Amino acid sequence: MELTYLDYLFLDLFSTEEARKVNSLFHILTGKRTVSVLMQAMRMDLEAYFSLFPKLQPTIFEEKINQFIRSDLLTFELFLTEEGKAAKDNYFDSHTRPTKNRIKYHAVLAPFKARSLFLTQVLSERIHNNKNYLPLQPRLSEQWWLKKYLKEHNLNTNENCQKLGQEWMDLIVNAKISKPEMFVEQFEGYHKTKLTNNQIGSKYNLDETEVYVQLQQDWIQLIETIEMSNSGYPLLASLLKELTRDGGLCSESAKETYQLWKAGFAIEQIAEKRFLKRSTINDHLTEMAILYEAFPFERFLDASQIDYVNNQVTAGKAIDYNDVQEKFPGIPFFQSRLMQVKGETSHERK
């Protein structure tokens, strides 16, 4: 069986140390926004695969797995074989392997890309005084957003418009984008037409799916670089801030809870206002804890629980649910799950 790039991506989801459930992997790949799926992705170190293929069909995924079993790359119990491990590791020595954490920026990745490219196109055409072009974003809502953004940032002169170009040049260098010339093929502007992933693949002799994965990683790398140095990229940083503030990293429902919680409402009040169960609000708070580094765990966990997590992390140990229940008898499920999240995110952010 000759494997494709996509096949190797799927094979990379499996482990020689544990059998992994097909449904869990499928939900990670398609980006199911539940706390259990998010935590499974973190526990299995598959954050880079979260929502990588949101339109993936289960029958296609299952057939690939069956092919792996027939080719002795996976066992019937869904352990990765040594042959399978060697094959994928060897392949990714010379191909793009997903490594960037997609969980945190999943909700803002697509709109940040779309808006920054739209802004770039418009300013490029404006500098050359060209009004005869098709906008990348035909939706009125996005065009109204752009008009508001241009006004707020005084982008009505060539000098100010050129500032965005300088930001892009600095950002691409500082973010250490591996193939800058390939990355800018996505841009459209005056006398420049963007290329599709398929066209980029043909030009650079790459599989179209590999182009997609590489560019997705590049965008996350850019976002991370902007967040670490807001002052260096004021235009792009303000665009990103619009998307991430007020719970923008969360799912739509969790975002509503975030805004009420930030306004000072207690969990019971939020549940009552939103006609939801308290457990659902707890799930929203847990999602926030996963996504926001500044989440105040101390508001929900006491000092002994936080010390326990910190000690486990320092010792390089995972926060096991059963161990937590034994150490803290009667602890509510919400708190024990927050302890697990704190352990996973502390390890991730070290």
CSV table of C-alpha atoms in Angstrom, one decimal:
chain,number,residue,atom,x,y,z
A,1,MET,CA,0.0,0.0,0.0
A,2,GLU,CA,1.5,3.3,-1.1
A,3,LEU,CA,0.6,6.0,1.4
A,4,THR,CA,-0.3,9.6,0.6
A,5,TYR,CA,0.5,12.6,2.7
A,6,LEU,CA,-3.1,12.4,4.2
A,7,ASP,CA,-2.5,8.8,5.1
A,8,TYR,CA,0.6,9.6,7.1
A,9,LEU,CA,-1.4,12.4,8.9
A,10,PHE,CA,-4.0,9.9,9.9
A,11,LEU,CA,-1.4,7.3,10.9
A,12,ASP,CA,0.3,10.0,13.1
A,13,LEU,CA,-2.8,10.0,15.3
A,14,PHE,CA,-2.1,6.6,16.7
A,15,SER,CA,0.4,5.4,19.4
A,16,THR,CA,2.4,2.3,20.1
A,17,GLU,CA,1.7,2.8,23.9
A,18,GLU,CA,-2.1,2.9,23.9
A,19,ALA,CA,-5.1,1.9,21.8
A,20,ARG,CA,-7.0,5.0,20.6
A,21,LYS,CA,-10.7,5.1,19.9
A,22,VAL,CA,-11.7,5.9,16.3
A,23,ASN,CA,-14.6,8.1,17.5
A,24,SER,CA,-12.3,10.2,19.7
A,25,LEU,CA,-9.8,10.7,17.0
A,26,PHE,CA,-12.5,11.6,14.5
A,27,HIS,CA,-13.9,14.2,16.9
A,28,ILE,CA,-10.5,15.7,17.4
A,29,LEU,CA,-9.9,15.9,13.6
A,30,THR,CA,-13.3,17.5,13.0
A,31,GLY,CA,-13.0,19.9,15.9
A,32,LYS,CA,-16.0,18.9,18.1
A,33,ARG,CA,-16.1,21.6,20.8
A,34,THR,CA,-16.8,19.7,23.9
A,35,VAL,CA,-14.6,19.7,27.0
A,36,SER,CA,-14.0,16.0,26.9
A,37,VAL,CA,-12.7,16.2,23.3
A,38,LEU,CA,-10.5,19.1,24.1
A,39,MET,CA,-9.0,17.3,27.0
A,40,GLN,CA,-8.6,14.1,25.1
A,41,ALA,CA,-6.6,16.1,22.4
A,42,MET,CA,-4.4,17.5,25.2
A,43,ARG,CA,-3.9,14.2,26.9
A,44,MET,CA,-2.9,12.4,23.7
A,45,ASP,CA,-0.7,15.4,22.6
A,46,LEU,CA,-2.9,15.9,19.5
A,47,GLU,CA,-3.6,19.6,19.9
A,48,ALA,CA,-2.0,20.1,16.4
A,49,TYR,CA,-4.7,18.0,14.8
A,50,PHE,CA,-7.7,19.6,16.5
A,51,SER,CA,-10.2,20.7,13.8
A,52,LEU,CA,-7.6,20.1,11.1
A,53,PHE,CA,-10.3,18.6,8.8
A,54,PRO,CA,-13.7,19.8,9.9
A,55,LYS,CA,-15.5,18.4,6.9
A,56,LEU,CA,-13.9,14.9,7.1
A,57,GLN,CA,-16.4,12.1,6.5
A,58,PRO,CA,-16.4,9.2,9.0
A,59,THR,CA,-16.6,6.6,6.3
A,60,ILE,CA,-13.4,7.9,4.7
A,61,PHE,CA,-11.6,7.9,8.0
A,62,GLU,CA,-12.7,4.4,8.9
A,63,GLU,CA,-11.7,3.0,5.5
A,64,LYS,CA,-8.2,4.4,6.0
A,65,ILE,CA,-7.9,2.8,9.3
A,66,ASN,CA,-9.0,-0.6,7.9
A,67,GLN,CA,-6.3,-0.2,5.2
A,68,PHE,CA,-3.7,0.5,7.9
A,69,ILE,CA,-4.7,-2.7,9.7
A,70,ARG,CA,-4.5,-4.8,6.5
A,71,SER,CA,-1.1,-3.3,5.8
A,72,ASP,CA,0.1,-4.2,9.4
A,73,LEU,CA,0.6,-0.5,10.2
A,74,LEU,CA,-2.0,-0.8,13.0
A,75,THR,CA,-3.1,-3.8,15.0
A,76,PHE,CA,-6.7,-4.9,15.3
A,77,GLU,CA,-6.7,-3.3,18.7
A,78,LEU,CA,-5.7,0.0,17.1
A,79,PHE,CA,-2.1,0.1,18.5
A,80,LEU,CA,0.4,1.6,16.1
A,81,THR,CA,2.8,-1.1,15.1
A,82,GLU,CA,6.6,-0.6,15.1
A,83,GLU,CA,6.5,-0.8,11.3
A,84,GLY,CA,3.8,1.9,11.3
A,85,LYS,CA,5.8,4.1,13.7
A,86,ALA,CA,9.0,3.8,11.6
A,87,ALA,CA,7.1,4.6,8.4
A,88,LYS,CA,5.5,7.8,9.7
A,89,ASP,CA,8.6,9.0,11.5
A,90,ASN,CA,10.7,8.5,8.4
A,91,TYR,CA,8.1,10.2,6.2
A,92,PHE,CA,7.9,13.3,8.4
A,93,ASP,CA,11.6,13.7,8.4
A,94,SER,CA,11.2,15.4,5.1
A,95,HIS,CA,7.5,16.5,5.1
A,96,THR,CA,5.4,19.0,7.2
A,97,ARG,CA,4.2,17.4,10.4
A,98,PRO,CA,1.5,19.3,12.4
A,99,THR,CA,3.1,20.7,15.5
A,100,LYS,CA,1.3,24.0,16.3
A,101,ASN,CA,-1.5,24.0,19.0
A,102,ARG,CA,-4.7,24.6,17.1
A,103,ILE,CA,-7.0,24.3,20.1
A,104,LYS,CA,-6.3,27.8,21.5
A,105,TYR,CA,-6.7,29.7,18.2
A,106,HIS,CA,-9.3,27.5,16.5
A,107,ALA,CA,-12.1,30.0,16.8
A,108,VAL,CA,-10.1,32.9,15.4
A,109,LEU,CA,-7.8,31.3,12.9
A,110,ALA,CA,-10.1,31.5,9.9
A,111,PRO,CA,-11.5,35.0,10.5
A,112,PHE,CA,-8.1,36.5,11.3
A,113,LYS,CA,-6.7,35.0,8.1
A,114,ALA,CA,-9.7,36.3,6.0
A,115,ARG,CA,-9.7,39.8,7.5
A,116,SER,CA,-6.0,40.4,7.4
A,117,LEU,CA,-5.8,39.3,3.7
A,118,PHE,CA,-8.9,41.4,2.9
A,119,LEU,CA,-7.3,44.4,4.6
A,120,THR,CA,-4.0,43.8,2.8
A,121,GLN,CA,-5.8,43.7,-0.6
A,122,VAL,CA,-7.7,46.9,0.0
A,123,LEU,CA,-4.7,48.9,1.2
A,124,SER,CA,-2.6,47.6,-1.7
A,125,GLU,CA,-5.2,48.8,-4.2
A,126,ARG,CA,-5.7,52.0,-2.3
A,127,ILE,CA,-2.0,52.9,-2.4
A,128,HIS,CA,-2.2,52.6,-6.2
A,129,ASN,CA,-5.5,54.5,-6.4
A,130,ASN,CA,-7.2,51.5,-8.1
A,131,LYS,CA,-10.9,51.2,-7.5
A,132,ASN,CA,-11.6,48.6,-10.2
A,133,TYR,CA,-11.1,45.3,-8.4
A,134,LEU,CA,-13.2,42.5,-6.9
A,135,PRO,CA,-12.9,42.4,-3.1
A,136,LEU,CA,-11.8,39.2,-1.4
A,137,GLN,CA,-14.8,39.5,1.0
A,138,PRO,CA,-18.1,40.1,-0.9
A,139,ARG,CA,-20.2,39.9,2.3
A,140,LEU,CA,-21.6,43.3,3.4
A,141,SER,CA,-20.9,42.5,7.1
A,142,GLU,CA,-17.2,42.2,6.3
A,143,GLN,CA,-17.2,45.3,4.1
A,144,TRP,CA,-18.8,47.3,6.9
A,145,TRP,CA,-16.2,45.9,9.3
A,146,LEU,CA,-13.4,47.1,7.0
A,147,LYS,CA,-14.8,50.6,6.6
A,148,LYS,CA,-15.0,50.9,10.3
A,149,TYR,CA,-11.5,49.6,10.7
A,150,LEU,CA,-10.0,51.9,8.1
A,151,LYS,CA,-11.6,54.9,9.8
A,152,GLU,CA,-10.6,53.9,13.3
A,153,HIS,CA,-6.9,53.5,12.3
A,154,ASN,CA,-6.8,56.5,10.0
A,155,LEU,CA,-5.8,54.5,6.9
A,156,ASN,CA,-6.6,57.2,4.4
A,157,THR,CA,-3.2,58.2,3.3
A,158,ASN,CA,-0.5,56.3,1.4
A,159,GLU,CA,1.9,56.7,4.2
A,160,ASN,CA,-0.4,55.1,6.8
A,161,CYS,CA,-1.5,52.3,4.3
A,162,GLN,CA,2.2,51.4,3.8
A,163,LYS,CA,2.6,50.7,7.5
A,164,LEU,CA,0.7,47.4,7.1
A,165,GLY,CA,3.2,46.3,4.4
A,166,GLN,CA,6.0,47.0,6.8
A,167,GLU,CA,4.3,45.0,9.5
A,168,TRP,CA,3.9,42.0,7.3
A,169,MET,CA,7.6,42.1,6.3
A,170,ASP,CA,8.7,42.3,9.9
A,171,LEU,CA,6.2,39.8,11.1
A,172,ILE,CA,7.0,37.1,8.5
A,173,VAL,CA,10.7,37.4,9.4
A,174,ASN,CA,10.2,37.5,13.1
A,175,ALA,CA,7.8,34.6,13.1
A,176,LYS,CA,10.4,32.5,11.3
A,177,ILE,CA,8.0,31.4,8.5
A,178,SER,CA,9.9,28.5,6.9
A,179,LYS,CA,8.8,29.3,3.3
A,180,PRO,CA,8.0,33.1,3.1
A,181,GLU,CA,7.8,33.0,-0.7
A,182,MET,CA,5.1,30.3,-0.5
A,183,PHE,CA,3.2,32.0,2.3
A,184,VAL,CA,2.8,35.3,0.4
A,185,GLU,CA,1.2,33.4,-2.6
A,186,GLN,CA,-2.0,33.7,-0.5
A,187,PHE,CA,-1.9,37.5,-0.8
A,188,GLU,CA,-3.9,39.5,-3.3
A,189,GLY,CA,-3.4,43.1,-4.2
A,190,TYR,CA,-2.5,45.5,-6.9
A,191,HIS,CA,-1.4,43.5,-10.0
A,192,LYS,CA,-1.1,40.4,-7.8
A,193,THR,CA,-3.6,37.5,-7.8
A,194,LYS,CA,-3.6,35.0,-4.9
A,195,LEU,CA,-3.0,31.3,-5.6
A,196,THR,CA,-5.1,28.4,-4.4
A,197,ASN,CA,-3.5,25.6,-2.3
A,198,ASN,CA,-3.7,23.4,-5.4
A,199,GLN,CA,-1.9,26.0,-7.5
A,200,ILE,CA,0.7,26.5,-4.7
A,201,GLY,CA,1.3,22.8,-4.6
A,202,SER,CA,1.8,22.6,-8.3
A,203,LYS,CA,4.3,25.5,-8.2
A,204,TYR,CA,6.3,24.2,-5.3
A,205,ASN,CA,5.9,20.5,-6.1
A,206,LEU,CA,4.0,19.7,-2.9
A,207,ASP,CA,0.9,17.7,-2.1
A,208,GLU,CA,-2.1,20.1,-1.8
A,209,THR,CA,-2.9,18.8,1.7
A,210,GLU,CA,0.7,19.4,2.8
A,211,VAL,CA,0.4,23.0,1.5
A,212,TYR,CA,-2.8,23.4,3.5
A,213,VAL,CA,-1.2,22.1,6.7
A,214,GLN,CA,2.0,24.2,6.3
A,215,LEU,CA,0.0,27.4,5.8
A,216,GLN,CA,-2.3,26.6,8.7
A,217,GLN,CA,0.8,26.3,10.9
A,218,ASP,CA,2.3,29.5,9.5
A,219,TRP,CA,-0.9,31.4,10.4
A,220,ILE,CA,-0.8,30.1,14.0
A,221,GLN,CA,2.9,31.0,14.2
A,222,LEU,CA,2.0,34.5,13.1
A,223,ILE,CA,-0.7,34.9,15.6
A,224,GLU,CA,1.5,33.7,18.4
A,225,THR,CA,4.2,36.1,17.4
A,226,ILE,CA,1.7,39.0,17.3
A,227,GLU,CA,0.5,38.1,20.8
A,228,MET,CA,4.0,38.1,22.2
A,229,SER,CA,4.8,41.5,20.7
A,230,ASN,CA,1.7,43.6,20.3
A,231,SER,CA,3.6,46.9,20.1
A,232,GLY,CA,5.5,45.7,17.0
A,233,TYR,CA,2.5,45.1,14.8
A,234,PRO,CA,-0.2,47.6,15.9
A,235,LEU,CA,-2.5,47.2,12.9
A,236,LEU,CA,-2.5,43.4,12.9
A,237,ALA,CA,-2.5,43.2,16.7
A,238,SER,CA,-5.6,45.4,16.9
A,239,LEU,CA,-7.3,43.1,14.3
A,240,LEU,CA,-6.4,40.1,16.4
A,241,LYS,CA,-7.6,41.7,19.6
A,242,GLU,CA,-11.0,42.4,18.1
A,243,LEU,CA,-11.4,38.7,17.5
A,244,THR,CA,-10.0,37.3,20.8
A,245,ARG,CA,-11.5,39.7,23.4
A,246,ASP,CA,-14.7,39.1,25.3
A,247,GLY,CA,-14.4,35.3,25.0
A,248,GLY,CA,-13.6,35.3,21.3
A,249,LEU,CA,-11.4,32.1,21.7
A,250,CYS,CA,-14.4,30.2,23.0
A,251,SER,CA,-17.3,28.5,21.2
A,252,GLU,CA,-20.3,30.7,20.7
A,253,SER,CA,-22.3,29.4,23.7
A,254,ALA,CA,-19.2,29.6,26.0
A,255,LYS,CA,-18.6,33.1,24.8
A,256,GLU,CA,-22.0,34.2,26.1
A,257,THR,CA,-21.2,32.6,29.4
A,258,TYR,CA,-17.8,34.3,29.4
A,259,GLN,CA,-19.3,37.8,29.0
A,260,LEU,CA,-21.8,37.3,31.8
A,261,TRP,CA,-19.1,35.8,34.1
A,262,LYS,CA,-16.8,38.7,33.3
A,263,ALA,CA,-19.6,41.1,34.2
A,264,GLY,CA,-19.7,39.5,37.7
A,265,PHE,CA,-22.6,37.1,37.6
A,266,ALA,CA,-22.3,33.9,39.7
A,267,ILE,CA,-22.6,30.5,38.1
A,268,GLU,CA,-26.1,30.0,39.3
A,269,GLN,CA,-27.2,33.4,38.0
A,270,ILE,CA,-25.7,32.7,34.6
A,271,ALA,CA,-27.5,29.3,34.4
A,272,GLU,CA,-30.7,31.0,35.3
A,273,LYS,CA,-30.3,33.8,32.8
A,274,ARG,CA,-29.4,31.5,30.0
A,275,PHE,CA,-31.9,28.7,30.9
A,276,LEU,CA,-29.1,26.2,31.0
A,277,LYS,CA,-28.0,23.6,33.5
A,278,ARG,CA,-25.2,24.5,36.0
A,279,SER,CA,-23.2,21.6,34.6
A,280,THR,CA,-23.3,23.3,31.2
A,281,ILE,CA,-22.0,26.6,32.6
A,282,ASN,CA,-19.3,24.6,34.4
A,283,ASP,CA,-18.3,23.1,31.0
A,284,HIS,CA,-18.1,26.6,29.6
A,285,LEU,CA,-15.8,27.7,32.4
A,286,THR,CA,-13.7,24.6,31.9
A,287,GLU,CA,-13.4,25.6,28.2
A,288,MET,CA,-12.2,29.0,29.2
A,289,ALA,CA,-9.6,27.5,31.5
A,290,ILE,CA,-8.3,25.5,28.6
A,291,LEU,CA,-8.1,28.5,26.2
A,292,TYR,CA,-7.1,31.4,28.4
A,293,GLU,CA,-3.8,31.4,30.1
A,294,ALA,CA,-4.9,34.0,32.7
A,295,PHE,CA,-7.9,31.9,33.9
A,296,PRO,CA,-8.2,32.3,37.7
A,297,PHE,CA,-8.1,28.7,38.9
A,298,GLU,CA,-7.7,30.0,42.5
A,299,ARG,CA,-11.4,31.1,42.4
A,300,PHE,CA,-12.5,27.5,42.1
A,301,LEU,CA,-9.7,25.4,43.6
A,302,ASP,CA,-8.4,25.8,47.1
A,303,ALA,CA,-4.7,26.1,48.0
A,304,SER,CA,-4.2,22.4,48.7
A,305,GLN,CA,-5.7,21.4,45.3
A,306,ILE,CA,-3.5,23.9,43.5
A,307,ASP,CA,-0.4,22.7,45.4
A,308,TYR,CA,-1.2,19.1,44.5
A,309,VAL,CA,-1.4,20.0,40.8
A,310,ASN,CA,1.8,22.1,40.9
A,311,ASN,CA,3.7,19.2,42.6
A,312,GLN,CA,2.5,16.7,40.1
A,313,VAL,CA,3.5,18.9,37.2
A,314,THR,CA,6.9,19.5,38.7
A,315,ALA,CA,7.3,15.8,39.1
A,316,GLY,CA,6.3,15.3,35.4
A,317,LYS,CA,3.2,13.3,36.4
A,318,ALA,CA,-0.3,13.6,34.8
A,319,ILE,CA,-3.3,14.6,36.9
A,320,ASP,CA,-5.2,11.3,37.1
A,321,TYR,CA,-9.0,11.6,37.8
A,322,ASN,CA,-9.0,8.5,40.1
A,323,ASP,CA,-6.0,9.8,42.0
A,324,VAL,CA,-7.7,13.1,42.6
A,325,GLN,CA,-10.8,11.5,43.9
A,326,GLU,CA,-8.7,9.4,46.3
A,327,LYS,CA,-6.6,12.4,47.4
A,328,PHE,CA,-9.7,14.7,47.8
A,329,PRO,CA,-12.7,12.6,48.7
A,330,GLY,CA,-16.0,14.1,47.7
A,331,ILE,CA,-14.5,16.7,45.4
A,332,PRO,CA,-17.1,17.8,42.8
A,333,PHE,CA,-16.5,16.7,39.2
A,334,PHE,CA,-16.1,20.3,38.1
A,335,GLN,CA,-13.2,20.9,40.4
A,336,SER,CA,-11.5,17.6,39.6
A,337,ARG,CA,-11.7,18.4,35.9
A,338,LEU,CA,-10.3,21.9,36.5
A,339,MET,CA,-7.4,20.3,38.3
A,340,GLN,CA,-6.8,18.1,35.2
A,341,VAL,CA,-7.0,21.1,33.0
A,342,LYS,CA,-4.5,23.1,35.1
A,343,GLY,CA,-2.1,20.2,35.0
A,344,GLU,CA,-2.4,19.8,31.2
A,345,THR,CA,-2.1,23.5,30.5
A,346,SER,CA,0.7,24.1,32.9
A,347,HIS,CA,2.7,21.4,31.1
A,348,GLU,CA,1.8,22.9,27.7
A,349,ARG,CA,2.8,26.5,28.8
A,350,LYS,CA,6.1,25.6,30.4
